[in-house]
Tab-separated table of C-alpha atoms in Angstrom:
chain	number	residue	atom	x	y	z
A	1	UNK	CA	72.981	131.641	104.975
A	2	UNK	CA	74.761	134.244	102.942
A	3	UNK	CA	76.671	135.266	106.140
A	4	UNK	CA	77.599	131.763	106.857
A	5	UNK	CA	78.821	131.025	103.332
A	6	UNK	CA	80.966	134.218	103.496
A	7	UNK	CA	83.010	133.139	106.533
A	8	UNK	CA	85.997	130.768	106.817
A	9	UNK	CA	84.906	127.890	109.051
A	10	UNK	CA	87.630	125.274	108.462
A	11	UNK	CA	86.758	121.755	107.471
A	12	UNK	CA	83.683	120.277	105.757
A	13	UNK	CA	81.960	119.364	108.949
A	14	UNK	CA	82.381	122.973	110.340
A	15	UNK	CA	80.686	124.386	107.156
A	16	UNK	CA	77.958	121.801	107.076
A	17	UNK	CA	77.171	122.435	110.859
A	18	UNK	CA	77.014	126.281	110.473
A	19	UNK	CA	74.938	125.994	107.293
A	20	UNK	CA	72.495	123.836	109.132
A	21	UNK	CA	72.355	126.332	112.124
A	22	UNK	CA	71.977	129.324	109.746
A	23	UNK	CA	69.224	127.555	107.931
A	24	UNK	CA	67.152	127.306	111.022
A	25	UNK	CA	67.866	130.818	112.213
A	26	UNK	CA	65.033	133.419	112.276
A	27	UNK	CA	65.088	137.027	111.331
A	28	UNK	CA	66.863	137.907	114.622
A	29	UNK	CA	69.568	135.265	113.810
A	30	UNK	CA	68.316	133.030	116.642
A	31	UNK	CA	68.437	129.222	116.369
A	32	UNK	CA	67.091	126.665	118.803
A	33	UNK	CA	66.913	123.626	116.678
A	34	UNK	CA	67.714	120.371	118.363
A	35	UNK	CA	71.123	118.864	117.900
A	36	UNK	CA	69.656	115.725	116.333
A	37	UNK	CA	67.952	117.956	113.713
A	38	UNK	CA	71.225	119.782	112.971
A	39	UNK	CA	73.183	116.432	112.824
A	40	UNK	CA	70.780	115.064	110.326
A	41	UNK	CA	70.912	117.997	108.061
A	42	UNK	CA	74.701	118.234	108.165
A	43	UNK	CA	75.180	114.462	107.877
A	44	UNK	CA	77.242	114.011	111.058
A	45	UNK	CA	76.806	112.736	114.530
A	46	UNK	CA	75.203	114.612	117.444
A	47	UNK	CA	78.487	114.680	119.252
A	48	UNK	CA	80.221	116.124	116.273
A	49	UNK	CA	77.599	119.012	115.978
A	50	UNK	CA	78.099	119.645	119.801
A	51	UNK	CA	81.913	119.943	119.283
A	52	UNK	CA	81.425	122.190	116.284
A	53	UNK	CA	79.052	124.502	118.189
A	54	UNK	CA	81.602	124.737	121.009
A	55	UNK	CA	84.345	125.670	118.579
A	56	UNK	CA	82.024	128.402	116.962
A	57	UNK	CA	81.421	129.739	120.519
A	58	UNK	CA	85.127	129.815	121.318
A	59	UNK	CA	85.782	131.591	118.082
A	60	UNK	CA	83.258	134.370	118.861
A	61	UNK	CA	81.003	133.614	115.804
A	62	UNK	CA	78.209	132.061	117.764
A	63	UNK	CA	76.827	132.828	121.271
A	64	UNK	CA	75.207	129.970	123.240
A	65	UNK	CA	72.565	130.522	125.954
A	66	UNK	CA	71.718	127.372	127.871
A	67	UNK	CA	68.059	126.966	128.521
A	68	UNK	CA	66.388	124.607	131.072
A	69	UNK	CA	63.319	123.234	129.425
A	70	UNK	CA	60.394	122.430	131.868
A	71	UNK	CA	62.746	122.337	134.753
A	72	UNK	CA	64.613	119.093	133.781
A	73	UNK	CA	66.133	119.199	130.296
A	74	UNK	CA	68.598	121.536	128.760
A	75	UNK	CA	68.635	122.992	125.280
A	76	UNK	CA	70.937	125.252	123.277
A	77	UNK	CA	69.652	128.804	122.286
A	78	UNK	CA	72.247	129.915	119.688
A	79	UNK	CA	72.699	133.528	118.500
A	80	UNK	CA	74.683	134.091	115.384
A	81	UNK	CA	77.207	136.836	114.991
A	82	UNK	CA	75.166	139.191	112.660
A	83	UNK	CA	72.316	139.318	115.265
A	84	UNK	CA	71.741	142.684	116.743
A	85	UNK	CA	71.307	140.929	120.144
A	86	UNK	CA	74.660	139.164	119.961
A	87	UNK	CA	76.055	141.160	122.808
A	88	UNK	CA	72.783	142.053	124.476
A	89	UNK	CA	72.404	141.251	128.173
A	90	UNK	CA	70.260	138.179	129.161
A	91	UNK	CA	67.483	140.422	130.369
A	92	UNK	CA	66.818	141.462	126.758
A	93	UNK	CA	67.330	138.005	125.202
A	94	UNK	CA	64.875	136.468	127.736
A	95	UNK	CA	61.795	137.906	125.833
A	96	UNK	CA	62.771	135.782	122.820
A	97	UNK	CA	63.261	132.423	124.403
A	98	UNK	CA	60.645	129.634	123.639
A	99	UNK	CA	57.785	129.168	126.073
A	100	UNK	CA	58.517	126.559	128.775
A	101	UNK	CA	62.114	127.417	128.946
A	102	UNK	CA	64.202	129.334	131.536
A	103	UNK	CA	67.727	130.647	131.126
A	104	UNK	CA	70.120	128.605	133.212
A	105	UNK	CA	72.859	130.065	135.551
A	106	UNK	CA	76.303	129.904	134.100
A	107	UNK	CA	77.382	127.606	136.937
A	108	UNK	CA	74.642	125.043	136.068
A	109	UNK	CA	75.048	125.172	132.234
A	110	UNK	CA	77.766	122.606	131.605
A	111	UNK	CA	79.205	122.917	128.126
A	112	UNK	CA	79.271	119.231	127.438
A	113	UNK	CA	75.637	118.511	128.323
A	114	UNK	CA	74.444	119.407	124.801
A	115	UNK	CA	70.945	119.714	123.609
A	116	UNK	CA	68.000	117.596	124.728
A	117	UNK	CA	66.985	114.811	122.513
A	118	UNK	CA	63.592	114.685	120.851
A	119	UNK	CA	60.537	113.288	122.417
A	120	UNK	CA	60.508	110.494	119.880
A	121	UNK	CA	63.897	109.191	121.240
A	122	UNK	CA	62.636	109.121	124.753
A	123	UNK	CA	64.258	106.438	127.084
A	124	UNK	CA	63.275	105.047	130.431
A	125	UNK	CA	64.169	107.118	133.544
A	126	UNK	CA	66.823	104.622	134.656
A	127	UNK	CA	68.674	104.838	131.295
A	128	UNK	CA	68.333	108.571	131.280
A	129	UNK	CA	69.945	108.817	134.664
A	130	UNK	CA	72.800	106.434	133.696
A	131	UNK	CA	73.463	108.392	130.406
A	132	UNK	CA	73.246	111.731	132.203
A	133	UNK	CA	75.755	110.668	134.691
A	134	UNK	CA	78.181	109.506	132.008
A	135	UNK	CA	77.813	112.596	129.842
A	136	UNK	CA	77.760	115.353	132.528
A	137	UNK	CA	80.095	114.159	135.248
A	138	UNK	CA	80.554	110.924	137.192
A	139	UNK	CA	79.006	109.951	140.447
A	140	UNK	CA	80.775	107.746	142.988
A	141	UNK	CA	77.575	105.876	143.597
A	142	UNK	CA	74.453	105.354	141.493
A	143	UNK	CA	71.335	104.118	143.204
A	144	UNK	CA	69.034	102.369	140.580
A	145	UNK	CA	65.262	102.815	141.108
A	146	UNK	CA	63.236	100.112	142.821
A	147	UNK	CA	60.882	97.797	140.751
A	148	UNK	CA	57.855	99.844	141.744
A	149	UNK	CA	59.581	102.967	140.401
A	150	UNK	CA	60.704	101.214	137.279
A	151	UNK	CA	57.077	100.529	136.318
A	152	UNK	CA	56.279	104.307	136.431
A	153	UNK	CA	59.586	105.406	134.964
A	154	UNK	CA	58.322	104.099	131.583
A	155	UNK	CA	55.473	106.544	131.567
A	156	UNK	CA	56.563	109.947	130.230
A	157	UNK	CA	54.504	113.054	130.160
A	158	UNK	CA	54.414	114.871	126.736
A	159	UNK	CA	56.333	117.886	126.489
A	160	UNK	CA	55.052	120.744	124.310
A	161	UNK	CA	57.354	121.568	121.352
A	162	UNK	CA	59.908	124.331	121.476
A	163	UNK	CA	58.395	125.996	118.384
A	164	UNK	CA	56.177	128.793	119.523
A	165	UNK	CA	53.156	129.927	117.354
A	166	UNK	CA	53.579	133.658	116.539
A	167	UNK	CA	49.939	134.249	117.632
A	168	UNK	CA	50.496	132.819	121.184
A	169	UNK	CA	52.664	135.437	123.023
A	170	UNK	CA	53.608	135.012	126.743
A	171	UNK	CA	50.921	136.033	129.084
A	172	UNK	CA	51.819	139.248	130.755
A	173	UNK	CA	52.581	139.322	134.510
A	174	UNK	CA	50.450	141.712	136.420
A	175	UNK	CA	48.817	143.494	133.523
A	176	UNK	CA	47.019	146.865	134.001
A	177	UNK	CA	47.005	146.546	137.799
A	178	UNK	CA	50.809	146.489	137.871
A	179	UNK	CA	51.006	149.420	135.497
A	180	UNK	CA	48.655	151.464	137.639
A	181	UNK	CA	50.585	150.546	140.825
A	182	UNK	CA	53.870	151.800	139.209
A	183	UNK	CA	52.313	155.210	138.378
A	184	UNK	CA	51.524	155.744	142.005
A	185	UNK	CA	55.120	155.256	143.272
A	186	UNK	CA	56.780	158.629	143.561
A	187	UNK	CA	59.963	159.046	141.443
A	188	UNK	CA	59.539	155.654	139.737
A	189	UNK	CA	58.901	157.103	136.325
A	190	UNK	CA	62.045	159.238	136.666
A	191	UNK	CA	64.175	156.304	137.650
A	192	UNK	CA	62.557	154.146	134.735
A	193	UNK	CA	63.273	156.872	132.190
A	194	UNK	CA	66.936	157.133	133.416
A	195	UNK	CA	67.566	153.403	133.500
A	196	UNK	CA	65.999	152.864	130.063
A	197	UNK	CA	67.729	155.734	128.350
A	198	UNK	CA	69.974	153.296	126.414
A	199	UNK	CA	66.775	151.870	124.894
A	200	UNK	CA	67.029	148.598	126.798
A	201	UNK	CA	63.760	148.082	128.687
A	202	UNK	CA	63.593	146.866	132.243
A	203	UNK	CA	62.912	143.145	132.063
A	204	UNK	CA	60.848	142.886	135.378
A	205	UNK	CA	59.373	146.243	136.015
A	206	UNK	CA	57.092	144.998	138.744
A	207	UNK	CA	59.945	143.549	140.833
A	208	UNK	CA	62.063	146.632	140.286
A	209	UNK	CA	59.136	148.871	141.207
A	210	UNK	CA	58.630	147.042	144.580
A	211	UNK	CA	62.357	147.547	145.396
A	212	UNK	CA	62.181	151.151	144.446
A	213	UNK	CA	59.056	151.605	146.577
A	214	UNK	CA	60.819	150.376	149.634
A	215	UNK	CA	63.428	153.251	149.378
A	216	UNK	CA	63.203	156.504	151.281
A	217	UNK	CA	62.576	159.647	149.236
A	218	UNK	CA	66.172	160.819	149.272
A	219	UNK	CA	67.396	157.295	148.336
A	220	UNK	CA	65.126	157.309	145.307
A	221	UNK	CA	66.854	160.585	144.086
A	222	UNK	CA	70.293	159.006	144.624
A	223	UNK	CA	69.507	155.735	142.759
A	224	UNK	CA	67.987	157.713	139.940
A	225	UNK	CA	71.140	159.838	139.708
A	226	UNK	CA	73.245	156.617	139.766
A	227	UNK	CA	71.214	155.218	136.922
A	228	UNK	CA	72.105	158.330	134.847
A	229	UNK	CA	75.715	157.658	135.512
A	230	UNK	CA	75.439	154.068	134.621
A	231	UNK	CA	73.870	154.880	131.157
A	232	UNK	CA	76.281	157.774	130.590
A	233	UNK	CA	79.102	155.269	131.211
A	234	UNK	CA	77.720	152.667	128.806
A	235	UNK	CA	77.062	155.221	126.095
A	236	UNK	CA	80.843	156.078	126.041
A	237	UNK	CA	81.839	152.358	125.736
A	238	UNK	CA	82.347	150.991	122.206
A	239	UNK	CA	81.130	147.656	123.191
A	240	UNK	CA	78.965	148.152	126.400
A	241	UNK	CA	79.430	145.524	129.100
A	242	UNK	CA	76.534	143.616	130.589
A	243	UNK	CA	73.853	145.778	132.104
A	244	UNK	CA	72.611	144.782	135.571
A	245	UNK	CA	69.024	144.197	136.135
A	246	UNK	CA	67.037	147.258	137.634
A	247	UNK	CA	66.150	145.423	140.866
A	248	UNK	CA	69.850	144.321	141.424
A	249	UNK	CA	71.034	147.909	140.649
A	250	UNK	CA	68.530	149.241	143.261
A	251	UNK	CA	69.631	146.709	145.895
A	252	UNK	CA	73.380	147.351	145.483
A	253	UNK	CA	73.502	150.566	147.468
A	254	UNK	CA	77.185	150.541	147.983
A	255	UNK	CA	77.708	150.968	144.189
A	256	UNK	CA	75.506	154.081	143.899
A	257	UNK	CA	78.280	156.632	144.812
A	258	UNK	CA	80.612	155.378	142.021
A	259	UNK	CA	77.917	155.688	139.408
A	260	UNK	CA	76.658	159.086	140.676
A	261	UNK	CA	80.269	160.399	140.009
A	262	UNK	CA	79.854	159.472	136.372
A	263	UNK	CA	76.394	161.006	135.927
A	264	UNK	CA	76.153	164.144	133.806
A	265	UNK	CA	75.798	167.465	135.700
A	266	UNK	CA	72.288	168.067	134.323
A	267	UNK	CA	69.877	165.320	133.373
A	268	UNK	CA	69.907	164.516	129.741
A	269	UNK	CA	67.215	166.442	127.807
A	270	UNK	CA	65.158	163.656	126.282
A	271	UNK	CA	63.027	164.220	123.226
A	272	UNK	CA	59.941	162.238	122.592
A	273	UNK	CA	59.669	160.780	118.997
A	274	UNK	CA	56.047	159.673	118.101
A	275	UNK	CA	55.710	156.544	116.093
A	276	UNK	CA	53.756	158.170	113.282
A	277	UNK	CA	56.237	161.155	112.890
A	278	UNK	CA	58.882	161.996	110.194
A	279	UNK	CA	61.487	161.699	112.836
A	280	UNK	CA	60.690	158.090	113.644
A	281	UNK	CA	60.595	157.322	109.933
A	282	UNK	CA	63.944	158.857	109.515
A	283	UNK	CA	65.547	156.797	112.371
A	284	UNK	CA	64.002	153.706	110.998
A	285	UNK	CA	65.657	154.349	107.575
A	286	UNK	CA	68.971	154.836	109.504
A	287	UNK	CA	68.489	151.441	111.323
A	288	UNK	CA	67.855	149.769	107.989
A	289	UNK	CA	71.326	150.924	106.691
A	290	UNK	CA	72.887	149.278	109.711
A	291	UNK	CA	70.736	146.165	109.464
A	292	UNK	CA	69.160	146.733	112.837
A	293	UNK	CA	65.684	146.853	114.135
A	294	UNK	CA	64.025	150.257	114.497
A	295	UNK	CA	63.659	151.726	118.101
A	296	UNK	CA	61.143	149.934	120.226
A	297	UNK	CA	58.018	152.013	120.714
A	298	UNK	CA	55.567	151.855	123.585
A	299	UNK	CA	52.561	153.913	124.992
A	300	UNK	CA	53.777	156.812	126.944
A	301	UNK	CA	51.315	158.034	129.645
A	302	UNK	CA	52.792	161.540	129.666
A	303	UNK	CA	52.536	161.987	125.932
A	304	UNK	CA	49.353	159.986	125.523
A	305	UNK	CA	50.608	158.316	122.303
A	306	UNK	CA	53.005	155.539	121.233
A	307	UNK	CA	56.722	156.454	120.654
A	308	UNK	CA	60.224	156.481	122.234
A	309	UNK	CA	62.578	158.844	123.900
A	310	UNK	CA	65.900	159.912	122.426
A	311	UNK	CA	68.734	161.947	123.724
A	312	UNK	CA	68.512	164.827	121.241
A	313	UNK	CA	66.421	166.170	118.501
A	314	UNK	CA	66.645	164.479	115.102
A	315	UNK	CA	69.091	166.703	113.002
A	316	UNK	CA	67.946	168.084	109.595
A	317	UNK	CA	70.284	165.884	107.610
A	318	UNK	CA	69.091	162.730	109.327
A	319	UNK	CA	65.394	163.898	108.965
A	320	UNK	CA	65.927	163.795	105.148
A	321	UNK	CA	65.974	160.056	105.278
A	322	UNK	CA	62.178	159.935	106.219
A	323	UNK	CA	61.221	160.008	102.600
A	324	UNK	CA	62.939	156.622	102.041
A	325	UNK	CA	61.184	154.777	104.973
A	326	UNK	CA	58.717	153.048	102.686
A	327	UNK	CA	61.063	152.534	99.641
A	328	UNK	CA	61.880	148.776	99.211
A	329	UNK	CA	65.398	147.749	99.764
A	330	UNK	CA	65.637	146.672	96.206
A	331	UNK	CA	65.340	150.266	95.131
A	332	UNK	CA	68.086	151.453	97.392
A	333	UNK	CA	71.673	152.048	96.189
A	334	UNK	CA	74.632	149.734	96.985
A	335	UNK	CA	77.879	151.567	97.752
A	336	UNK	CA	80.825	149.120	97.813
A	337	UNK	CA	83.492	149.320	100.494
A	338	UNK	CA	86.483	151.629	100.042
A	339	UNK	CA	84.805	153.895	97.657
A	340	UNK	CA	84.166	157.708	98.051
A	341	UNK	CA	80.447	156.972	98.443
A	342	UNK	CA	81.107	154.442	101.164
A	343	UNK	CA	83.386	156.730	103.201
A	344	UNK	CA	80.920	159.684	102.857
A	345	UNK	CA	78.071	157.599	104.238
A	346	UNK	CA	80.373	156.055	107.017
A	347	UNK	CA	81.430	159.545	108.155
A	348	UNK	CA	77.830	160.775	108.236
A	349	UNK	CA	76.521	157.740	110.005
A	350	UNK	CA	79.202	158.125	112.624
A	351	UNK	CA	78.135	161.683	113.333
A	352	UNK	CA	74.502	160.551	113.786
A	353	UNK	CA	75.219	157.494	116.004
A	354	UNK	CA	78.709	158.137	117.547
A	355	UNK	CA	79.729	154.719	116.442
A	356	UNK	CA	82.050	153.420	113.745
A	357	UNK	CA	80.372	152.032	110.570
A	358	UNK	CA	81.785	148.851	109.114
A	359	UNK	CA	81.122	147.347	105.693
A	360	UNK	CA	78.501	144.681	105.590
A	361	UNK	CA	77.704	141.774	103.311
A	362	UNK	CA	75.133	143.093	100.754
A	363	UNK	CA	73.104	140.618	98.690
A	364	UNK	CA	72.811	141.269	94.902
A	365	UNK	CA	70.727	139.944	92.229
A	366	UNK	CA	71.713	136.471	90.741
A	367	UNK	CA	73.140	133.265	92.116
A	368	UNK	CA	76.389	131.422	92.080
A	369	UNK	CA	77.472	127.869	92.858
A	370	UNK	CA	79.675	127.215	95.846
A	371	UNK	CA	81.309	123.935	96.989
A	372	UNK	CA	80.475	123.178	100.672
A	373	UNK	CA	82.304	119.888	100.650
A	374	UNK	CA	83.939	117.645	97.928
A	375	UNK	CA	81.169	116.659	95.501
A	376	UNK	CA	78.460	118.758	97.067
A	377	UNK	CA	77.615	122.255	95.910
A	378	UNK	CA	74.808	124.681	96.686
A	379	UNK	CA	73.374	127.824	95.150
A	380	UNK	CA	74.210	131.012	96.897
A	381	UNK	CA	73.064	134.550	96.206
A	382	UNK	CA	75.770	136.883	94.761
A	383	UNK	CA	76.974	139.465	97.337
A	384	UNK	CA	79.515	142.350	97.834
A	385	UNK	CA	81.002	144.160	100.770
A	386	UNK	CA	79.661	147.649	101.464
A	387	UNK	CA	76.317	149.221	102.452
A	388	UNK	CA	72.872	149.421	101.056
A	389	UNK	CA	71.814	153.066	101.360
A	390	UNK	CA	68.679	155.157	100.181
A	391	UNK	CA	70.812	157.522	97.981
A	392	UNK	CA	74.164	157.462	96.431
A	393	UNK	CA	75.484	160.277	98.610
A	394	UNK	CA	74.332	161.216	102.119
A	395	UNK	CA	72.220	164.332	102.650
A	396	UNK	CA	73.641	167.822	103.127
A	397	UNK	CA	73.540	169.320	106.645
A	398	UNK	CA	70.420	171.293	105.526
A	399	UNK	CA	68.570	168.219	104.561
A	400	UNK	CA	68.992	168.381	100.832
A	401	UNK	CA	70.910	165.928	98.667
A	402	UNK	CA	74.164	166.594	96.728
A	403	UNK	CA	75.689	164.961	93.704
A	404	UNK	CA	79.197	164.380	94.890
A	405	UNK	CA	81.392	164.124	97.998
A	406	UNK	CA	82.142	167.740	98.195
A	407	UNK	CA	78.508	168.784	97.734
A	408	UNK	CA	77.322	166.678	100.761
A	409	UNK	CA	79.282	168.847	103.254
A	410	UNK	CA	77.213	171.898	102.436
C-alpha cells in the first residue's frame, strides 16, 4: 500500500483501483482478486477496473498473467512493480499460481476478456455463451442449445476457490523415483548446474531430463557448454530477457553453436554455501537491503546438505553482514537518498552484486493522512527515499566497520 500511495496514478478511479489491488497483494506483490471484488472496494464498475488494469499494464507498473481456470474460465494474476518476480520468466512464476489454474498462451489471452465472475453470479450456459461472444469477439452465427441441453445448462459444478491454503501445496510430479532416475543420466547434473547457475530453477526437470537422456554423449557436452554461454550472456544483461525452458533449450540444437561462443573458456568455479553457514546469513542480510528474497536452498546430493551454489566465495566485507541476519529491521539504520552514507552503501552493494543500487521507499514510524479522492482520506505510514541498512556505513574490505566514508575503504 505504501508503494501504491507513493506513485502518481492520475485520476481518482486510478488511485482507488491500484489501492484495491495493492490491498489484496501478498508478500510477493501478487494479486489474483476477482475484478468484482476490486470494483466493490474501489467503488467503480467492473469494466472500469478492467480498463484501469490495462492502463497500469501499458504504463509498466503492473504485469498481468492470464490464467485459465479449470480449463474454461480466465482470471487475472497481477504482479506489481516492486515484486522481485516482476520480470521473471513464466517458468518461475508458475510455481505461485493458484491451484486449478494454468497459464494461458499469449495468443489465447485476449486483453478484453477480463476476470471471471464469482460463483455467486453464475448464469446459465446459454447466457454465458452469448455474453462471451459479445465481450471477446463476434461470431457470424450463434447456435443456441436445444431444449434438452437447456435443462442441463442450468446445472453448474462447483469450482473450488482461487485462495489456496498455505498448508496444501501442489503435489509433486514424479517424487523420489524421478529424482533417482535423474541421478543415473550421465552428464545431467552438470547440465542442470550450468542451466541453474543464475539461481532460476528448472521448472520441469523430469521433462528436461528425458530430452537430455535422448542425446548422444558428445551432444550432452555441447548442450552443457551452450547452457554456460546462455547464463554468461544473461549475467551481463542489466535486465535479462526471458529465459527459455530447459527442454526447449535442449531441443533447439541449431542455437547451440551461438551460445557456445558466449561460454567462458573455463567452467565457472561454483562455491557451495550451506544454509546454516555465516556465508548464507551474510547473503541473506544483503538481500534484505535490496528488499529481495534470500537465495533458494535445496538438498544437494554431492554435499549431503541443504544450501545453494554461487559463482564466487563470499568476500570478507560481505561476510561481515552475517552478524545482522537476525537483527530486526526496526533496529537497522535508515540512510536517505543523496547522502554520503547512501552513496557509500550503493557503491559497496554494486561491488558485491554487479548491479546498480536504486533508492527505495523506506517506511518510518508514525502515520499521516492522505487524500485518495475528494472527501475521502486514508492513513498512510510515513516514509522516505533511501535504504534500510544494518549499519550507518558499509564494512571495510577486511570485514571490520568504519565510522565515516573514508574509513570504509580501508
